[in-house]
Amino acid sequence: MAKFLIGHYCFLIYNLIMKKIRVSLSEKGYFIYMGYPLEKLGHMLTENRYGKKVMLLTDTNVFPFYGNMVKKILVKSGKDVFDVLVKPGEQSKNLRKVCEVIENCARNKMSRDSILLTLGGGVISDLGGFISSIYMRGINYIPVPTTLLAQVDASIGGKTGVNLPFGKNLVGSFYQPSFVYVDFNLLSTLPEKEIKQGFSEIIKYGIIKSKKLFGILSSIHISGEKVLMYNQLKEILPTLIEKSIMIKKTVVEKDEKETKGLREILNFGHTLGHAIEISHFPEMTHGDSVALGMVGESYLSYKLGLCKKEVYTSIKELVKKFGLPFSYSQIKIKKCIGTLIYDKKVKDGKIRFVLVKRIGCVKSGVVVEKVQVEKILREIQKDEKT
Ligand code: ADP
Ligand code: ZN
C-alpha cells in the first residue's frame, strides 16, 4: 500500500508539472510540451509525418551535458541521428553558418520529412529554425530549449533568423515548429548569468501583460551569492515559465506575423535594448541590454507623462533585484542613436516605442524624437549608484 501511495504521489506531482499547451494559429498550430522529461521525447516522434533522419543541432557547451542523452533517446525511437555542433554565442548566428549547416543537410541526404532538432539556447533555435524554414522550403523543426530565455521566449512564436553586421535578426522568416519541448531540468546546468538573462524577459512579460506575474517576481526573496541558480528557484520556475509562455502564446495567436501591431508589445525594452546590444557587442548580452532598455523606456514613459514615477521605480527595483543592469556608465550614446534606425518598428524614419502606462498595460507605436531618446540614454549613463 505504502509503495502504491508513494508511486501514486509521484505520478500526481509529475502530472501537475507536465502541460500540453496548444498554440492556435491560422495555418499551422502546434503544441508546447511543457515540463516534460527528456526521456519522453522519443514518443512524440512516432507519427508518420516524421521521417527517420534527424539532425541534432547544438553548441559545444550544451552537447557534453545532454547531447549523447538526446541521441540515445532518438536512436531508441528508431531515428537515424547525426549531430552538428557550432560555437556557442551570437557569433554563430550568421549567414555563413546557415550555408554551412544547409550544405550539411544536403550531404546527409535530409528530405522533407526529416527533422532538425535544436538543443540549445536562443542562438541555436534562431539559427536552426531559419535553416529548417528554407532547406527544401521547409522541414520538420523541433526546438528543445536549454536556456531560461529560450524556454520563455526564443523557442516560441515562430520568429527565426540570423544577424547581419548592421543589426540583429535582419534576415529571417516566420516558421512554426512541429512542436516545442520544454524540460525544466535542462536548466540545472545553466550558469547564473544565463538564468538572469531569462529573468529579463520574464520581467518584461509582467510589465506588458500581467500585474500578477510582476507581483510574484517582486515577492521572490533573493539574498546572498549565487541565488539565481536552478536549485534555489526550482519550486517557482515552472510557474514563471508557464505564465510567460501563456502570455507570449496569447499575443502571438492574435498577431502571428506582426502585421496588426499587437505583437509589438513583446518589444517593450527592446528598442533601446537592441540599440545597446548592437552598439556594445559582445560586452552586452541580450538580457542585460533589455534590462537597461526596460529601465530607459519606463523612464521615458514617466517623462512623457504616460505613467506615474512609481511605475518606473518599481521596474528599476525589480531589474536591480535580479542582478540585471539598471545603469551603464560606458554607454555609447551616439552609436546607440545611430543603430535605432534599424529597429523593425521604424516607419518613415520615425522611431516608435512601446511604452508603459501601468504594470500590466503598455502602449505601442509611440513616436519619440531622437533628442528625447538621447536624454534618456544620458540618464542611464549617470544613474550608476542610485
Ligand atoms: P540565449 O539566446 O537563449 O540567451 P545562447 O544560445 O546564447 O542563449 O546560450 C547562452 C549560453 O549558455 C551559451 O554559452 C550556451 O552554450 C550556454 N547554455 C545553453 N544551455 C545551457 C545549459 N542547459 N547548460 C549549460 N550551458 C548552457
Ligand atoms: Zn528579447
Coordinates of C-alpha atoms and ligand atoms in Angstrom, one line a residue:
M1 CA 0.0 0.0 0.0
A2 CA 2.8 2.4 1.0
K3 CA 4.5 1.6 -2.2
F4 CA 1.3 2.3 -4.1
L5 CA 0.9 5.5 -2.3
I6 CA 4.4 6.7 -3.0
G7 CA 4.0 5.7 -6.6
H8 CA 0.7 7.4 -6.8
Y9 CA 2.0 10.6 -5.2
C10 CA 4.9 10.8 -7.6
F11 CA 2.5 10.3 -10.5
L12 CA 0.4 13.2 -9.3
I13 CA 3.4 15.5 -8.9
Y14 CA 4.6 14.6 -12.4
N15 CA 1.2 15.4 -14.0
L16 CA 0.9 18.7 -12.1
I17 CA 4.0 19.9 -13.9
M18 CA 3.5 18.4 -17.3
K19 CA 1.3 20.5 -19.5
K20 CA 0.5 20.3 -23.2
I21 CA -0.2 23.8 -24.4
R22 CA -1.8 24.4 -27.8
V23 CA -0.7 27.3 -29.9
S24 CA -3.6 28.0 -32.3
L25 CA -2.6 29.7 -35.5
S26 CA -4.4 30.3 -38.7
E27 CA -2.3 27.9 -40.8
K28 CA -0.2 25.6 -38.7
G29 CA -0.8 25.3 -34.9
Y30 CA 1.4 23.2 -32.7
F31 CA 1.9 22.0 -29.1
I32 CA 4.3 23.1 -26.4
Y33 CA 5.1 20.1 -24.2
M34 CA 5.9 22.0 -21.0
G35 CA 7.6 20.3 -18.0
Y36 CA 8.0 17.0 -19.9
P37 CA 11.1 15.0 -19.2
L38 CA 13.6 14.4 -22.0
E39 CA 13.1 10.7 -21.8
K40 CA 9.6 11.1 -23.3
L41 CA 10.8 13.0 -26.3
G42 CA 11.1 9.8 -28.4
H43 CA 7.3 9.1 -28.0
M44 CA 6.5 12.3 -29.8
L45 CA 8.3 11.4 -32.9
T46 CA 6.4 8.2 -33.9
E47 CA 3.9 10.0 -36.2
N48 CA 4.1 9.3 -39.9
R49 CA 5.0 12.9 -40.8
Y50 CA 8.4 12.3 -39.2
G51 CA 11.0 10.5 -41.2
K52 CA 13.9 8.6 -39.9
K53 CA 16.7 11.2 -40.3
V54 CA 17.4 13.7 -37.5
M55 CA 19.9 16.5 -37.5
L56 CA 20.7 17.4 -33.9
L57 CA 21.9 21.0 -33.9
T58 CA 23.5 22.1 -30.7
D59 CA 26.6 24.0 -29.4
T60 CA 29.8 22.8 -27.9
N61 CA 28.8 23.9 -24.4
V62 CA 25.4 22.1 -24.4
F63 CA 26.5 18.9 -26.2
P64 CA 28.6 17.5 -23.3
F65 CA 25.7 17.9 -20.9
Y66 CA 22.8 16.5 -23.0
G67 CA 24.0 15.6 -26.5
N68 CA 24.5 11.9 -26.0
M69 CA 21.4 11.5 -23.9
V70 CA 19.3 13.1 -26.6
K71 CA 21.0 11.0 -29.3
K72 CA 20.3 7.8 -27.3
I73 CA 16.6 8.7 -26.9
L74 CA 16.3 9.4 -30.6
V75 CA 18.1 6.2 -31.7
K76 CA 15.9 4.2 -29.3
S77 CA 12.8 5.5 -31.1
G78 CA 14.2 4.3 -34.4
K79 CA 15.8 7.5 -35.7
D80 CA 19.0 7.9 -37.7
V81 CA 20.7 10.8 -35.9
F82 CA 23.8 12.9 -36.8
D83 CA 24.9 15.9 -34.8
V84 CA 26.2 19.3 -35.9
L85 CA 28.0 21.4 -33.3
V86 CA 28.5 25.1 -33.5
K87 CA 30.5 27.5 -31.4
P88 CA 28.3 29.0 -28.5
G89 CA 27.2 32.6 -28.7
E90 CA 25.8 35.2 -31.1
Q91 CA 28.8 34.9 -33.5
S92 CA 27.3 31.6 -34.8
K93 CA 24.1 33.4 -35.8
N94 CA 25.2 34.4 -39.3
L95 CA 24.6 33.7 -43.0
R96 CA 27.9 31.8 -43.4
K97 CA 26.9 29.4 -40.7
V98 CA 23.5 29.0 -42.3
C99 CA 25.1 28.0 -45.6
E100 CA 27.5 25.6 -43.8
V101 CA 24.7 23.8 -42.0
I102 CA 22.4 23.7 -45.0
E103 CA 25.2 22.0 -47.0
N104 CA 25.4 19.5 -44.2
C105 CA 21.7 18.8 -44.5
A106 CA 22.1 18.1 -48.2
R107 CA 25.3 16.0 -47.7
N108 CA 23.4 13.9 -45.1
K109 CA 20.5 13.5 -47.6
M110 CA 17.9 15.1 -45.4
S111 CA 14.5 15.1 -47.0
R112 CA 11.2 17.0 -46.5
D113 CA 10.2 14.6 -43.7
S114 CA 13.5 14.8 -41.9
I115 CA 13.7 16.6 -38.5
L116 CA 16.0 19.4 -37.5
L117 CA 16.1 19.2 -33.7
T118 CA 17.7 22.1 -31.9
L119 CA 19.2 21.6 -28.5
G120 CA 20.3 24.9 -27.0
G121 CA 19.5 28.5 -26.3
G122 CA 18.1 31.2 -28.5
V123 CA 21.1 31.3 -30.8
I124 CA 20.7 27.6 -31.7
S125 CA 16.9 27.8 -32.1
D126 CA 17.0 31.0 -34.2
L127 CA 19.7 29.5 -36.5
G128 CA 18.1 26.0 -36.7
G129 CA 14.6 27.4 -37.1
F130 CA 15.7 29.5 -40.0
I131 CA 17.6 26.6 -41.7
S132 CA 14.5 24.4 -41.2
S133 CA 12.4 27.0 -42.9
I134 CA 14.5 27.3 -46.1
Y135 CA 16.0 23.9 -46.7
M136 CA 13.7 22.2 -49.3
R137 CA 11.3 25.1 -48.5
G138 CA 10.7 23.7 -45.0
I139 CA 11.3 20.6 -43.0
N140 CA 10.2 19.5 -39.5
Y141 CA 11.7 21.8 -36.9
I142 CA 11.7 20.8 -33.2
P143 CA 13.3 23.1 -30.6
V144 CA 14.4 21.7 -27.3
P145 CA 15.3 24.9 -25.5
T146 CA 18.0 24.7 -22.8
T147 CA 18.2 28.2 -21.5
L148 CA 15.5 30.0 -19.5
L149 CA 15.4 32.8 -22.1
A150 CA 14.8 30.3 -24.9
Q151 CA 12.1 28.4 -22.8
V152 CA 10.1 31.5 -22.2
D153 CA 10.8 33.4 -25.4
A154 CA 13.1 32.4 -28.3
S155 CA 11.6 29.0 -29.0
I156 CA 8.0 30.2 -29.0
G157 CA 6.4 32.5 -31.6
G158 CA 7.8 31.3 -34.9
K159 CA 10.4 34.0 -35.4
T160 CA 13.7 32.6 -36.8
G161 CA 16.7 34.3 -38.2
V162 CA 20.3 35.4 -38.1
N163 CA 22.2 38.7 -37.7
L164 CA 23.9 41.0 -40.2
P165 CA 26.7 43.4 -39.2
F166 CA 24.1 46.1 -39.4
G167 CA 21.7 44.7 -36.8
K168 CA 20.2 41.7 -35.1
N169 CA 17.8 39.2 -36.8
L170 CA 17.8 41.2 -40.0
V171 CA 17.5 38.0 -42.1
G172 CA 14.9 35.6 -41.1
S173 CA 11.5 34.0 -41.5
F174 CA 8.3 33.2 -39.7
Y175 CA 8.3 29.5 -39.3
Q176 CA 6.3 27.4 -36.9
P177 CA 7.9 24.3 -35.2
S178 CA 6.3 20.9 -35.3
F179 CA 6.3 21.1 -31.5
V180 CA 8.3 22.7 -28.7
Y181 CA 9.7 20.5 -26.0
V182 CA 10.4 22.2 -22.6
D183 CA 12.2 20.2 -19.9
F184 CA 12.8 22.3 -16.9
N185 CA 15.6 20.0 -15.7
L186 CA 17.8 21.1 -18.6
L187 CA 18.2 24.4 -16.7
S188 CA 20.0 22.7 -13.9
T189 CA 23.4 23.2 -15.6
L190 CA 22.8 26.7 -16.7
P191 CA 25.2 29.3 -15.3
E192 CA 23.7 32.0 -13.0
K193 CA 24.5 34.7 -15.6
E194 CA 22.3 32.9 -18.2
I195 CA 19.4 32.4 -15.7
K196 CA 19.4 36.2 -15.2
Q197 CA 19.1 36.7 -19.0
G198 CA 15.8 34.7 -18.8
F199 CA 14.5 36.8 -15.9
S200 CA 14.9 39.9 -18.0
E201 CA 12.3 38.6 -20.4
I202 CA 10.1 37.3 -17.6
I203 CA 10.1 40.8 -16.0
K204 CA 9.1 42.1 -19.5
Y205 CA 6.1 39.8 -19.6
G206 CA 4.9 41.0 -16.2
I207 CA 5.2 44.7 -17.3
I208 CA 3.4 44.2 -20.6
K209 CA 0.6 41.9 -19.6
S210 CA 0.5 40.7 -16.0
K211 CA 0.4 42.6 -12.8
K212 CA 0.2 39.2 -11.1
L213 CA 3.4 37.9 -12.6
F214 CA 5.1 41.2 -11.7
G215 CA 3.8 40.7 -8.2
I216 CA 5.2 37.2 -8.0
L217 CA 8.6 38.4 -9.2
S218 CA 8.5 41.2 -6.6
S219 CA 7.8 38.7 -3.8
I220 CA 10.7 36.4 -4.6
H221 CA 13.2 36.8 -1.8
I222 CA 16.8 37.0 -3.0
S223 CA 19.7 37.2 -0.7
G224 CA 23.4 36.2 -0.8
E225 CA 25.5 34.8 -3.6
K226 CA 24.5 32.5 -6.4
V227 CA 20.9 32.7 -5.5
L228 CA 19.7 32.8 -9.1
M229 CA 20.6 29.1 -9.7
Y230 CA 18.2 26.5 -10.8
N231 CA 18.3 24.7 -7.4
Q232 CA 17.2 27.7 -5.5
L233 CA 14.5 28.6 -7.9
K234 CA 13.1 25.2 -9.0
E235 CA 9.9 25.5 -6.9
I236 CA 8.9 28.8 -8.6
L237 CA 10.4 28.4 -12.1
P238 CA 7.7 26.2 -13.6
T239 CA 5.1 28.8 -12.6
L240 CA 7.1 31.6 -14.0
I241 CA 7.8 29.7 -17.2
E242 CA 4.2 28.7 -17.7
K243 CA 2.9 32.3 -17.1
S244 CA 5.5 33.7 -19.6
I245 CA 4.7 31.0 -22.2
M246 CA 1.0 31.7 -21.9
I247 CA 1.5 35.5 -22.4
K248 CA 3.7 35.0 -25.4
K249 CA 1.4 32.4 -26.9
T250 CA -1.7 34.6 -26.5
V251 CA 0.0 37.6 -28.1
V252 CA 1.4 35.5 -31.0
E253 CA -2.0 33.9 -31.6
K254 CA -3.6 37.3 -32.1
D255 CA -0.8 38.6 -34.4
E256 CA 1.3 35.8 -35.7
K257 CA 3.2 37.7 -38.4
E258 CA 3.4 41.1 -36.6
T259 CA 1.0 42.7 -39.1
K260 CA -1.7 44.0 -36.7
G261 CA 0.5 46.0 -34.3
L262 CA -0.4 43.7 -31.4
R263 CA 2.7 41.7 -31.3
E264 CA 4.8 44.9 -31.0
I265 CA 4.1 44.9 -27.2
L266 CA 6.6 42.0 -26.9
N267 CA 9.2 44.5 -27.9
F268 CA 9.0 46.5 -24.7
G269 CA 12.5 47.3 -23.6
H270 CA 13.8 46.1 -26.9
T271 CA 14.0 49.3 -28.9
L272 CA 16.7 50.7 -26.6
G273 CA 17.8 47.2 -25.7
H274 CA 18.7 46.2 -29.3
A275 CA 20.5 49.5 -29.8
I276 CA 22.5 49.0 -26.7
E277 CA 23.2 45.3 -27.6
I278 CA 24.5 46.1 -31.1
S279 CA 26.5 49.1 -30.0
H280 CA 28.3 47.2 -27.2
F281 CA 28.7 43.8 -28.8
P282 CA 30.0 41.5 -27.4
E283 CA 30.1 43.0 -23.9
M284 CA 26.4 43.5 -23.5
T285 CA 24.2 40.4 -23.7
H286 CA 20.6 40.4 -24.8
G287 CA 19.0 40.1 -21.4
D288 CA 21.3 42.8 -19.9
S289 CA 20.6 45.1 -22.8
V290 CA 16.8 44.5 -22.5
A291 CA 17.0 45.2 -18.7
L292 CA 18.6 48.6 -19.4
G293 CA 16.1 49.1 -22.2
M294 CA 13.2 48.5 -19.9
V295 CA 14.6 50.9 -17.3
G296 CA 15.2 53.5 -20.0
E297 CA 11.8 53.0 -21.7
S298 CA 9.9 53.2 -18.4
Y299 CA 11.8 56.4 -17.5
L300 CA 10.8 57.7 -21.0
S301 CA 7.2 56.7 -20.2
Y302 CA 7.3 58.6 -17.0
K303 CA 8.9 61.7 -18.6
L304 CA 6.3 61.7 -21.3
G305 CA 3.5 61.6 -18.7
L306 CA 2.3 58.1 -19.6
C307 CA 2.9 56.6 -16.2
K308 CA 3.5 57.5 -12.6
K309 CA 7.0 57.7 -11.3
E310 CA 6.3 54.7 -9.1
V311 CA 5.9 52.5 -12.1
Y312 CA 9.3 53.5 -13.3
T313 CA 10.9 53.0 -9.9
S314 CA 9.2 49.6 -9.3
I315 CA 10.6 48.4 -12.7
K316 CA 14.0 49.6 -11.9
E317 CA 13.9 48.0 -8.4
L318 CA 12.9 44.6 -9.9
V319 CA 15.6 44.7 -12.5
K320 CA 18.1 45.6 -9.8
K321 CA 16.9 42.8 -7.5
F322 CA 17.5 40.2 -10.2
G323 CA 21.1 41.4 -10.6
L324 CA 20.4 42.9 -14.0
P325 CA 21.9 46.3 -15.0
F326 CA 19.9 49.4 -14.5
S327 CA 22.5 51.9 -15.5
Y328 CA 25.6 51.8 -17.7
S329 CA 28.3 54.5 -17.4
Q330 CA 30.1 53.2 -20.6
I331 CA 27.1 53.6 -22.8
K332 CA 27.9 54.9 -26.3
I333 CA 25.1 57.3 -26.8
K334 CA 25.8 58.4 -30.4
K335 CA 26.3 54.8 -31.6
C336 CA 23.1 53.7 -30.0
I337 CA 21.1 56.5 -31.6
G338 CA 22.7 55.6 -35.0
T339 CA 21.6 52.0 -34.7
L340 CA 18.0 52.8 -33.7
I341 CA 17.1 53.3 -37.4
Y342 CA 17.4 49.6 -38.0
D343 CA 14.7 48.8 -35.5
K344 CA 11.9 47.0 -37.2
K345 CA 9.3 49.3 -35.8
V346 CA 10.7 52.3 -37.6
K347 CA 8.3 53.8 -40.1
D348 CA 9.1 56.8 -42.4
G349 CA 12.3 57.2 -40.4
K350 CA 10.4 57.7 -37.2
I351 CA 11.4 55.8 -34.1
R352 CA 8.4 54.1 -32.4
F353 CA 8.4 52.9 -28.9
V354 CA 6.3 50.5 -26.8
L355 CA 5.8 52.5 -23.5
V356 CA 4.3 51.6 -20.2
K357 CA 1.1 53.1 -18.8
R358 CA 0.9 50.9 -15.7
I359 CA 2.2 47.5 -14.7
G360 CA 0.4 45.0 -17.0
C361 CA -0.5 47.6 -19.6
V362 CA 1.6 49.2 -22.4
K363 CA 1.0 51.4 -25.4
S364 CA 2.7 50.7 -28.7
G365 CA 3.6 52.9 -31.6
V366 CA 4.6 56.0 -29.6
V367 CA 6.8 58.2 -31.8
V368 CA 9.7 59.7 -29.9
E369 CA 12.2 62.2 -31.3
K370 CA 15.9 61.3 -31.2
V371 CA 16.8 64.2 -28.9
Q372 CA 14.4 62.8 -26.3
V373 CA 16.0 59.4 -26.7
E374 CA 19.4 60.9 -26.2
K375 CA 18.3 62.5 -22.9
I376 CA 17.1 59.1 -21.7
L377 CA 20.4 57.4 -22.6
R378 CA 22.2 60.1 -20.6
E379 CA 20.1 59.2 -17.6
I380 CA 21.0 55.6 -18.0
Q381 CA 24.7 56.7 -18.2
K382 CA 24.7 58.7 -15.0
D383 CA 22.4 56.6 -12.8
E384 CA 25.1 54.1 -11.7
K385 CA 24.9 54.4 -8.0
T386 CA 21.2 55.0 -7.4
Ligands
ADP1 P1 20.0 32.6 -25.3 O1 20.0 33.3 -26.6 O2 18.9 31.7 -25.0 O3 20.3 33.5 -24.2 P2 22.5 31.2 -26.0 O4 22.1 30.2 -27.1 O5 23.4 32.4 -26.4 O6 21.2 31.6 -25.2 O7 23.2 30.4 -24.8 C1 23.8 31.1 -23.8 C2 25.0 30.3 -23.2 O8 24.5 29.3 -22.4 C3 25.8 29.6 -24.3 O9 27.1 29.7 -24.0 C4 25.3 28.2 -24.3 O10 26.3 27.3 -24.8 C5 25.0 28.0 -22.8 N1 24.0 27.0 -22.5 C6 22.8 26.9 -23.1 N2 22.0 26.0 -22.4 C7 22.8 25.5 -21.4 C8 22.6 24.6 -20.4 N3 21.4 24.0 -20.2 N4 23.6 24.3 -19.5 C9 24.7 25.0 -19.6 N5 25.0 25.9 -20.5 C10 24.1 26.2 -21.4
ZN2 ZN 14.3 39.6 -26.1

